[in-house]
Short mmCIF file of C-alpha atoms and ligand atoms in Angstrom, two decimals:
data_model
loop_
_atom_site.label_atom_id
_atom_site.label_comp_id
_atom_site.label_asym_id
_atom_site.label_seq_id
_atom_site.Cartn_x
_atom_site.Cartn_y
_atom_site.Cartn_z
CA MET H 1 0.00 0.00 0.00
CA THR H 2 1.35 3.45 -0.87
CA SER H 3 1.61 6.15 1.79
CA SER H 4 0.34 9.70 1.33
CA PRO H 5 2.92 12.52 1.45
CA PHE H 6 1.60 13.44 4.91
CA GLU H 7 2.09 9.88 6.16
CA LEU H 8 5.60 9.86 4.70
CA ALA H 9 6.45 13.12 6.49
CA GLN H 10 4.99 11.81 9.74
CA ALA H 11 6.86 8.51 9.59
CA GLN H 12 10.28 10.21 9.56
CA GLN H 13 12.57 10.97 12.49
CA TYR H 14 12.80 14.57 13.73
CA PRO H 15 15.46 14.63 16.45
CA ALA H 16 14.87 16.80 19.52
CA ALA H 17 17.33 19.59 20.46
CA THR H 18 17.58 20.50 16.76
CA LEU H 19 17.20 23.66 14.70
CA TYR H 20 15.04 23.12 11.59
CA VAL H 21 15.68 25.72 8.85
CA VAL H 22 12.38 25.84 6.98
CA ALA H 23 11.72 27.47 3.59
CA THR H 24 8.34 29.19 3.23
CA PRO H 25 6.60 30.47 0.04
CA ILE H 26 7.85 33.49 -1.95
CA GLY H 27 4.33 34.67 -2.68
CA ASN H 28 2.15 31.69 -3.51
CA MET H 29 0.80 30.16 -0.30
CA ALA H 30 0.51 26.76 -1.98
CA ASP H 31 4.30 26.60 -2.43
CA ILE H 32 5.12 24.96 0.88
CA THR H 33 6.25 21.39 1.27
CA VAL H 34 4.38 18.72 3.16
CA ARG H 35 7.43 18.13 5.32
CA ALA H 36 7.71 21.87 6.11
CA LEU H 37 4.08 21.92 7.27
CA HIS H 38 4.65 18.80 9.36
CA VAL H 39 7.77 20.22 11.03
CA LEU H 40 6.19 23.64 11.67
CA GLY H 41 3.37 21.78 13.39
CA LEU H 42 5.77 19.59 15.36
CA VAL H 43 8.38 22.05 16.70
CA ASP H 44 8.13 23.63 20.15
CA ARG H 45 8.73 27.16 18.86
CA ILE H 46 9.58 29.10 15.74
CA ALA H 47 12.32 31.72 15.31
CA ALA H 48 10.88 34.21 12.82
CA GLU H 49 12.25 37.27 11.00
CA ASP H 50 8.97 39.11 11.63
CA THR H 51 6.73 37.49 14.20
CA ARG H 52 3.57 39.27 12.95
CA ASN H 53 4.16 38.18 9.38
CA THR H 54 4.96 34.59 10.37
CA GLY H 55 1.99 34.53 12.76
CA GLN H 56 -0.30 35.36 9.82
CA LEU H 57 1.38 32.77 7.60
CA LEU H 58 0.99 30.06 10.24
CA THR H 59 -2.67 30.98 10.71
CA ARG H 60 -3.23 30.30 6.98
CA TYR H 61 -1.90 26.79 7.60
CA GLY H 62 -3.83 26.31 10.86
CA ILE H 63 -0.66 26.27 12.98
CA SER H 64 -0.13 28.20 16.23
CA LYS H 65 3.29 28.24 17.97
CA PRO H 66 5.30 30.43 20.34
CA LEU H 67 7.46 32.76 18.22
CA ILE H 68 10.90 34.30 18.83
CA ALA H 69 11.94 37.36 16.81
CA VAL H 70 15.24 36.76 15.01
CA HIS H 71 15.96 39.60 12.59
CA GLU H 72 19.06 41.24 11.15
CA HIS H 73 19.39 43.66 14.12
CA ASN H 74 19.25 41.07 16.92
CA GLU H 75 20.33 37.80 15.30
CA ARG H 76 23.35 37.13 17.57
CA GLU H 77 21.50 37.80 20.87
CA ALA H 78 18.37 36.00 19.71
CA ALA H 79 20.55 33.02 18.76
CA GLN H 80 21.47 32.64 22.45
CA ARG H 81 17.77 32.43 23.36
CA VAL H 82 17.25 29.79 20.69
CA ILE H 83 20.24 27.84 22.05
CA GLU H 84 18.75 27.90 25.57
CA HIS H 85 15.59 26.30 24.18
CA LEU H 86 17.67 23.69 22.34
CA ARG H 87 19.54 22.95 25.61
CA ALA H 88 16.18 22.26 27.17
CA GLY H 89 15.67 19.60 24.48
CA GLU H 90 13.25 21.58 22.28
CA ARG H 91 12.87 21.43 18.53
CA VAL H 92 13.04 24.95 17.08
CA ALA H 93 12.21 25.98 13.50
CA CYS H 94 13.70 29.03 11.82
CA VAL H 95 11.78 30.84 9.06
CA SER H 96 12.22 34.14 7.25
CA ASP H 97 9.51 36.39 5.82
CA ALA H 98 9.62 34.59 2.48
CA GLY H 99 11.63 31.86 0.81
CA THR H 100 14.73 30.25 2.22
CA PRO H 101 16.28 31.63 5.42
CA GLY H 102 19.92 32.71 5.07
CA ILE H 103 19.52 33.72 1.40
CA SER H 104 19.51 37.54 1.58
CA ASP H 105 17.58 36.97 4.81
CA PRO H 106 18.38 36.35 8.50
CA GLY H 107 19.25 32.78 9.46
CA ALA H 108 22.95 32.33 8.68
CA LYS H 109 24.25 33.76 11.98
CA LEU H 110 21.70 31.69 13.89
CA VAL H 111 22.89 28.57 12.07
CA ASP H 112 26.54 29.40 12.93
CA ALA H 113 25.74 29.94 16.62
CA VAL H 114 23.60 26.81 16.93
CA ARG H 115 26.23 24.63 15.26
CA ALA H 116 29.02 26.18 17.36
CA ALA H 117 26.98 25.32 20.47
CA GLY H 118 26.98 21.68 19.35
CA PHE H 119 23.38 21.30 18.18
CA LEU H 120 22.12 19.75 14.98
CA VAL H 121 20.90 21.95 12.08
CA VAL H 122 18.44 20.35 9.64
CA PRO H 123 17.46 22.22 6.45
CA LEU H 124 14.03 21.75 4.90
CA PRO H 125 14.21 22.79 1.24
CA GLY H 126 11.53 24.82 -0.48
CA ALA H 127 10.92 28.05 -2.35
CA SER H 128 13.66 30.55 -3.08
CA ALA H 129 13.42 33.40 -5.59
CA LEU H 130 16.98 32.58 -6.70
CA ALA H 131 16.30 28.96 -7.69
CA THR H 132 12.85 29.81 -9.07
CA ALA H 133 14.25 32.44 -11.47
CA LEU H 134 17.17 30.23 -12.50
CA SER H 135 14.92 27.27 -13.19
CA ALA H 136 13.23 29.28 -15.96
CA ALA H 137 16.30 31.18 -17.22
CA GLY H 138 17.53 28.79 -19.89
CA ASP H 139 20.77 27.16 -20.93
CA TRP H 140 22.85 30.35 -20.99
CA VAL H 141 22.87 30.28 -17.17
CA SER H 142 24.76 27.01 -16.77
CA THR H 143 27.10 28.50 -14.16
CA PHE H 144 26.06 31.41 -11.98
CA THR H 145 27.11 33.57 -9.06
CA PHE H 146 24.52 34.84 -6.61
CA LEU H 147 25.19 38.43 -5.54
CA GLY H 148 21.93 39.37 -3.81
CA PHE H 149 21.21 43.07 -3.38
CA LEU H 150 23.61 45.63 -4.85
CA PRO H 151 24.51 48.68 -2.72
CA PRO H 152 21.69 51.26 -2.94
CA LYS H 153 23.95 54.30 -3.53
CA THR H 154 24.97 55.06 -7.12
CA LYS H 155 28.72 55.32 -6.52
CA GLN H 156 28.99 52.20 -4.34
CA ARG H 157 26.85 50.25 -6.78
CA ALA H 158 29.11 51.23 -9.70
CA SER H 159 32.19 50.24 -7.66
CA ALA H 160 30.61 46.88 -6.79
CA LEU H 161 29.81 46.22 -10.47
CA GLN H 162 33.13 47.30 -11.96
CA PRO H 163 35.18 44.21 -10.92
CA LEU H 164 32.31 41.97 -12.09
CA ALA H 165 32.59 43.13 -15.72
CA SER H 166 35.01 40.30 -16.54
CA HIS H 167 33.18 37.67 -14.45
CA THR H 168 32.32 34.76 -16.75
CA HIS H 169 29.45 33.23 -14.72
CA ALA H 170 25.93 34.54 -15.12
CA MET H 171 25.18 36.85 -12.18
CA VAL H 172 21.99 36.84 -10.14
CA PHE H 173 20.82 39.94 -8.27
CA TYR H 174 17.81 40.70 -6.08
CA GLU H 175 16.13 44.07 -6.38
CA ALA H 176 13.25 45.99 -4.87
CA PRO H 177 10.71 47.96 -6.98
CA HIS H 178 11.93 51.45 -6.03
CA ARG H 179 15.43 50.74 -7.38
CA ILE H 180 14.73 48.41 -10.31
CA VAL H 181 15.01 51.07 -13.05
CA GLU H 182 18.32 52.52 -11.85
CA THR H 183 19.78 49.08 -11.14
CA VAL H 184 19.03 47.75 -14.65
CA GLN H 185 20.56 50.93 -16.11
CA ALA H 186 23.61 50.51 -13.85
CA LEU H 187 24.02 46.91 -15.09
CA ALA H 188 23.89 48.11 -18.71
CA ASP H 189 26.42 50.86 -17.95
CA ALA H 190 28.79 48.43 -16.23
CA PHE H 191 28.53 45.42 -18.58
CA GLY H 192 27.67 47.02 -21.94
CA PRO H 193 24.47 46.74 -24.02
CA ALA H 194 24.77 43.28 -25.59
CA ARG H 195 24.58 40.80 -22.74
CA ARG H 196 21.44 38.82 -22.03
CA LEU H 197 19.21 39.90 -19.16
CA LEU H 198 16.35 38.04 -17.51
CA ILE H 199 13.94 40.09 -15.44
CA ALA H 200 11.89 37.75 -13.24
CA ARG H 201 9.13 39.74 -11.58
CA GLU H 202 6.58 38.69 -8.97
CA LEU H 203 7.49 35.02 -9.25
CA THR H 204 4.72 32.56 -8.31
CA LYS H 205 2.25 35.46 -7.87
CA LEU H 206 -0.72 36.75 -9.86
CA HIS H 207 1.32 39.26 -11.87
CA GLU H 208 4.31 37.01 -12.51
CA ALA H 209 6.36 38.07 -15.54
CA LEU H 210 9.57 36.68 -17.01
CA TRP H 211 11.14 38.88 -19.67
CA CYS H 212 14.33 37.99 -21.50
CA GLY H 213 16.23 40.47 -23.67
CA THR H 214 19.50 42.38 -23.66
CA LEU H 215 20.86 44.87 -21.15
CA ALA H 216 20.29 47.64 -23.72
CA GLU H 217 16.60 46.68 -24.01
CA GLY H 218 15.98 46.26 -20.26
CA PRO H 219 15.42 49.94 -19.33
CA THR H 220 13.05 50.38 -22.31
CA TRP H 221 11.00 47.33 -21.34
CA LEU H 222 10.61 48.67 -17.80
CA ALA H 223 9.77 52.20 -19.01
CA GLU H 224 7.06 51.00 -21.44
CA ASP H 225 4.63 50.16 -18.61
CA ALA H 226 4.85 51.48 -15.03
CA ASN H 227 3.29 48.21 -13.80
CA ARG H 228 6.45 46.40 -14.92
CA GLN H 229 8.38 48.33 -12.26
CA ARG H 230 6.17 47.07 -9.43
CA GLY H 231 6.74 44.06 -7.21
CA GLU H 232 9.77 41.98 -6.39
CA PHE H 233 12.56 41.23 -8.85
CA VAL H 234 15.30 38.76 -9.63
CA LEU H 235 17.74 39.90 -12.32
CA VAL H 236 19.94 37.40 -14.14
CA VAL H 237 22.72 38.83 -16.32
CA GLU H 238 24.88 36.89 -18.76
CA GLY H 239 28.55 36.63 -17.78
CA ALA H 240 31.50 37.93 -19.83
CA SER H 241 32.65 35.72 -22.72
CA ALA H 242 35.55 33.48 -21.73
CA PRO H 243 38.81 35.06 -22.89
CA ALA H 244 40.04 33.60 -26.21
CA SER H 245 42.74 31.05 -25.51
CA GLY H 246 45.99 32.98 -25.72
CA GLU H 247 48.04 31.49 -28.52
CA ALA H 248 51.01 33.57 -27.46
CA ASP H 249 50.77 32.07 -23.95
CA HIS H 250 50.63 28.55 -25.42
CA ASP H 251 53.72 29.22 -27.54
CA ALA H 252 55.64 30.53 -24.54
CA LEU H 253 54.69 27.48 -22.49
CA LEU H 254 55.58 25.03 -25.29
CA ARG H 255 58.96 26.71 -25.87
CA VAL H 256 59.92 26.25 -22.22
CA LEU H 257 58.73 22.63 -22.19
CA LEU H 258 60.51 21.77 -25.46
CA GLN H 259 63.81 22.64 -23.75
CA GLU H 260 63.19 19.77 -21.34
CA VAL H 261 60.97 17.11 -22.93
CA PRO H 262 60.16 15.70 -26.41
CA VAL H 263 57.31 17.14 -28.52
CA LYS H 264 54.73 14.58 -27.35
CA GLY H 265 55.47 15.19 -23.67
CA ALA H 266 55.48 18.97 -24.13
CA ALA H 267 52.03 18.84 -25.78
CA LYS H 268 50.69 16.57 -23.01
CA ILE H 269 51.91 18.83 -20.18
CA ALA H 270 50.79 22.03 -21.95
CA ALA H 271 47.32 20.55 -22.53
CA ALA H 272 47.04 19.60 -18.85
CA LEU H 273 48.13 23.07 -17.72
CA SER H 274 46.16 25.17 -20.21
CA GLY H 275 43.09 23.03 -20.87
CA ALA H 276 43.67 23.52 -24.64
CA SER H 277 43.47 20.68 -27.17
CA ARG H 278 46.38 18.23 -26.95
CA ASN H 279 46.33 17.60 -30.71
CA ALA H 280 46.43 21.31 -31.50
CA LEU H 281 49.28 21.81 -29.04
CA TYR H 282 51.13 18.80 -30.51
CA ALA H 283 50.86 20.27 -34.01
CA ARG H 284 52.06 23.64 -32.76
CA ALA H 285 54.90 22.04 -30.76
CA LEU H 286 56.09 20.30 -33.95
CA GLU H 287 56.13 23.65 -35.77
CA LEU H 288 58.04 25.32 -32.95
CA LYS H 289 60.54 22.46 -32.82
CA GLU H 290 61.14 22.75 -36.56
CA GLU H 291 61.51 26.53 -36.31
CA GLU H 292 64.03 26.03 -33.52
CA GLU H 293 66.02 23.43 -35.49
CA ASP H 294 65.99 25.65 -38.61
CA SER H 295 67.36 28.60 -36.67
CA GLU H 296 70.03 26.34 -35.07
CA ASP H 297 71.04 25.13 -38.59
CA GLU H 298 71.32 28.72 -39.77
CA GLU H 299 73.56 29.59 -36.79
CA ASP H 300 75.90 26.64 -37.63
N1 SAM U 1 15.08 34.47 1.29
C1 SAM U 1 14.45 34.86 0.06
C2 SAM U 1 14.70 33.79 -1.00
O1 SAM U 1 14.96 32.65 -0.63
O2 SAM U 1 14.60 34.07 -2.17
C3 SAM U 1 14.88 36.24 -0.37
C4 SAM U 1 14.55 37.32 0.60
S1 SAM U 1 15.07 38.91 0.11
C5 SAM U 1 14.87 39.83 1.58
C6 SAM U 1 13.74 39.50 -0.83
C7 SAM U 1 14.09 39.68 -2.29
O3 SAM U 1 14.02 38.42 -2.94
C8 SAM U 1 13.15 40.58 -3.06
O4 SAM U 1 13.50 41.95 -2.94
C9 SAM U 1 13.34 40.10 -4.46
O5 SAM U 1 14.51 40.61 -5.02
C10 SAM U 1 13.50 38.59 -4.24
N2 SAM U 1 12.17 37.96 -4.26
C11 SAM U 1 11.49 37.43 -3.24
N3 SAM U 1 10.32 36.94 -3.66
C12 SAM U 1 10.26 37.17 -4.98
C13 SAM U 1 9.27 36.92 -5.98
N4 SAM U 1 8.12 36.33 -5.68
N5 SAM U 1 9.56 37.27 -7.25
C14 SAM U 1 10.72 37.86 -7.57
N6 SAM U 1 11.66 38.14 -6.65
C15 SAM U 1 11.44 37.81 -5.38
#
């Protein structure tokens, strides 16, 4: 006989004296896992970024629990209170306002403190705006770097973006509605007009929109309709193209190696060091060897 998801969640072990890091929805109340609901119902108390917000969320799910406020301004002190409850053998859940705790949200310092105090930390996966946007981005985002929120001030934002111009991974940013226009423009200024941009707006909600274009087109798309500037945003920007393999660097490497080892060995070592094709390096090593022998003949 097959078990229902609720029976499966119930049948599992949930050790006492443990912190459960629980992801909650990023807008769509149906996006919560069965296991998350079971654990939120099981724990003795819940550490929440905003107790009012979490209280309302729990009410929607028919759950009522004692809450502890753990937000960015009190996370270290609040962690000590959580640890006292764990010492007493309690199970404590940690949730943020939306999505996965610790991702541009409180939770990471609590996790550090709880682990340092010798207690178990168990993550319960679920919604995150980061993974949701990436799941619908496409194949051009095969490697990515998550950068969260950029600095709000123009100068600091430009300084933060400048070193990223040569970064070859796609880059993922979070942004709020009141800064979306200037941030997209700042990305275009820093990375040039041609790179791909995904604007993922209001994910999982009624006005969800995913727009894919270039950095040059991004500000125009936002300006065309004021509604497009409302809500919550994930921005995914294509990384810089990988630098063309430096033939001059390969030649320099092969010349040094050819002083010490035969052509085949030089090509093998150069391929291992540079990641370039062994056959191409072998062919080039042969040419360099011949050039070297010709010039030696001329000297004689
Ligand atoms: N911990 C959350 C997570 O796992 O994604 C992120 C919290 S962070 C304080 C809030 C930011 O996440 C928003 O400003 C926005 O950039 C992004 N975000 C959250 N929900 C979103 C949604 N439904 N659609 C698009 N972006 C969202």
